[in-house]
Amino acid sequence: MRLPILNRKLVLEAAQRSPDGAGGYDTSWQPLGTLWAEIKSGNGSARGENALQLSRVPLKITVRAAQVGSDARPSAGQRFREGSRLYAILAVTEQDSRARYLVCHAAEEVAQ
């Protein structure tokens, strides 16, 4: 197994919902910590919707493993932030049987 090159500094964020006073809720994102990661991109796709072009690129983001329940362990529904770029986490798996690294299946969406 090749060891990942963790050369990208990402902020792990979790969604926090609060009532908006009209029966719905507002979502804000709270930082949980900073992780070093390796990012590999897959094949992108584009689609048009309501006069808007949406570009979507699937990603595999590898980070060091953390114990289940730890704030440092990414999970589906969270996201990574790298400056102004956002990567939505879709699923998280262990890279190998030793569980030294986690692979986060994510997507970056960009409206054009």
Short mmCIF file of C-alpha atoms in Angstrom, two decimals:
data_model
loop_
_atom_site.label_atom_id
_atom_site.label_comp_id
_atom_site.label_asym_id
_atom_site.label_seq_id
_atom_site.Cartn_x
_atom_site.Cartn_y
_atom_site.Cartn_z
CA MET A 1 0.00 0.00 0.00
CA ARG A 2 1.26 3.44 -0.93
CA LEU A 3 1.17 5.95 1.92
CA PRO A 4 -0.86 9.07 1.12
CA ILE A 5 0.85 12.43 0.77
CA LEU A 6 -1.02 14.64 3.24
CA ASN A 7 -0.17 18.06 1.80
CA ARG A 8 -3.52 19.89 1.80
CA LYS A 9 -4.75 21.72 4.91
CA LEU A 10 -8.54 21.35 5.25
CA VAL A 11 -10.98 22.56 7.90
CA LEU A 12 -13.59 19.97 8.91
CA GLU A 13 -17.01 21.59 9.44
CA ALA A 14 -20.32 20.31 10.81
CA ALA A 15 -23.78 21.75 10.13
CA GLN A 16 -25.61 23.38 13.04
CA ARG A 17 -29.35 23.98 12.64
CA SER A 18 -31.30 26.61 14.50
CA PRO A 19 -34.99 27.61 14.22
CA ASP A 20 -35.62 30.52 11.86
CA GLY A 21 -38.85 31.63 13.56
CA ALA A 22 -41.01 30.74 10.56
CA GLY A 23 -41.26 26.98 11.07
CA GLY A 24 -38.02 26.15 9.29
CA TYR A 25 -34.41 26.38 10.24
CA ASP A 26 -31.17 28.13 9.35
CA THR A 27 -27.99 26.17 8.80
CA SER A 28 -24.60 27.46 9.87
CA TRP A 29 -21.30 25.62 9.65
CA GLN A 30 -19.07 25.24 12.71
CA PRO A 31 -15.38 24.32 12.38
CA LEU A 32 -14.38 21.13 14.21
CA GLY A 33 -10.66 21.22 13.49
CA THR A 34 -7.96 21.19 10.86
CA LEU A 35 -6.84 18.02 9.09
CA TRP A 36 -4.06 17.37 6.61
CA ALA A 37 -5.25 15.48 3.56
CA GLU A 38 -4.48 14.08 0.14
CA ILE A 39 -7.08 14.90 -2.53
CA LYS A 40 -7.55 12.86 -5.70
CA SER A 41 -10.19 13.82 -8.23
CA GLY A 42 -12.32 11.57 -10.39
CA ASN A 43 -14.12 12.26 -13.65
CA GLY A 44 -16.23 15.39 -13.53
CA SER A 45 -19.65 16.04 -14.98
CA ALA A 46 -21.70 19.07 -15.85
CA ARG A 47 -25.41 19.63 -16.15
CA GLY A 48 -27.66 22.57 -16.79
CA GLU A 49 -30.60 23.44 -14.61
CA ASN A 50 -32.74 26.60 -14.57
CA ALA A 51 -30.28 28.52 -16.76
CA LEU A 52 -27.46 27.56 -14.37
CA GLN A 53 -24.54 25.32 -15.26
CA LEU A 54 -23.50 23.05 -12.36
CA SER A 55 -20.10 21.37 -12.47
CA ARG A 56 -19.56 18.40 -10.11
CA VAL A 57 -16.27 16.61 -9.46
CA PRO A 58 -16.12 13.45 -7.31
CA LEU A 59 -13.15 13.35 -4.93
CA LYS A 60 -11.35 10.90 -2.69
CA ILE A 61 -9.96 12.77 0.29
CA THR A 62 -7.59 10.75 2.49
CA VAL A 63 -6.92 11.83 6.10
CA ARG A 64 -5.37 10.22 9.16
CA ALA A 65 -7.80 8.00 11.02
CA ALA A 66 -9.46 9.06 14.27
CA GLN A 67 -11.55 7.04 16.70
CA VAL A 68 -15.27 6.67 16.10
CA GLY A 69 -17.06 9.47 17.96
CA SER A 70 -14.09 11.84 17.86
CA ASP A 71 -14.65 15.37 16.50
CA ALA A 72 -11.57 14.75 14.34
CA ARG A 73 -13.27 11.86 12.49
CA PRO A 74 -15.14 13.04 9.38
CA SER A 75 -18.61 11.67 8.67
CA ALA A 76 -21.19 11.91 5.91
CA GLY A 77 -23.10 15.19 5.99
CA GLN A 78 -20.08 17.20 7.09
CA ARG A 79 -17.81 19.12 4.76
CA PHE A 80 -14.23 20.23 4.27
CA ARG A 81 -13.29 23.84 3.58
CA GLU A 82 -10.12 24.86 1.77
CA GLY A 83 -10.21 28.64 1.54
CA SER A 84 -13.31 29.41 -0.53
CA ARG A 85 -13.61 25.83 -1.85
CA LEU A 86 -16.11 23.44 -0.23
CA TYR A 87 -16.10 19.65 -0.39
CA ALA A 88 -19.29 17.89 0.76
CA ILE A 89 -18.56 14.53 2.44
CA LEU A 90 -20.82 11.79 1.04
CA ALA A 91 -19.32 8.69 2.71
CA VAL A 92 -16.30 7.68 4.80
CA THR A 93 -14.45 4.34 4.71
CA GLU A 94 -11.26 2.96 6.22
CA GLN A 95 -8.45 2.72 3.70
CA ASP A 96 -7.11 -0.65 4.89
CA SER A 97 -7.52 -3.30 7.58
CA ARG A 98 -5.14 -1.46 9.93
CA ALA A 99 -7.42 1.62 9.87
CA ARG A 100 -4.54 4.10 9.75
CA TYR A 101 -6.25 6.32 7.19
CA LEU A 102 -9.80 7.23 6.25
CA VAL A 103 -11.00 7.81 2.69
CA CYS A 104 -13.74 10.42 2.44
CA HIS A 105 -15.80 10.17 -0.73
CA ALA A 106 -16.72 13.78 -1.42
CA ALA A 107 -17.86 16.14 -4.15
CA GLU A 108 -17.08 19.70 -5.01
CA GLU A 109 -19.88 21.54 -6.75
CA VAL A 110 -19.30 24.79 -8.53
CA ALA A 111 -22.05 26.94 -10.05
CA GLN A 112 -21.03 28.71 -13.25
#
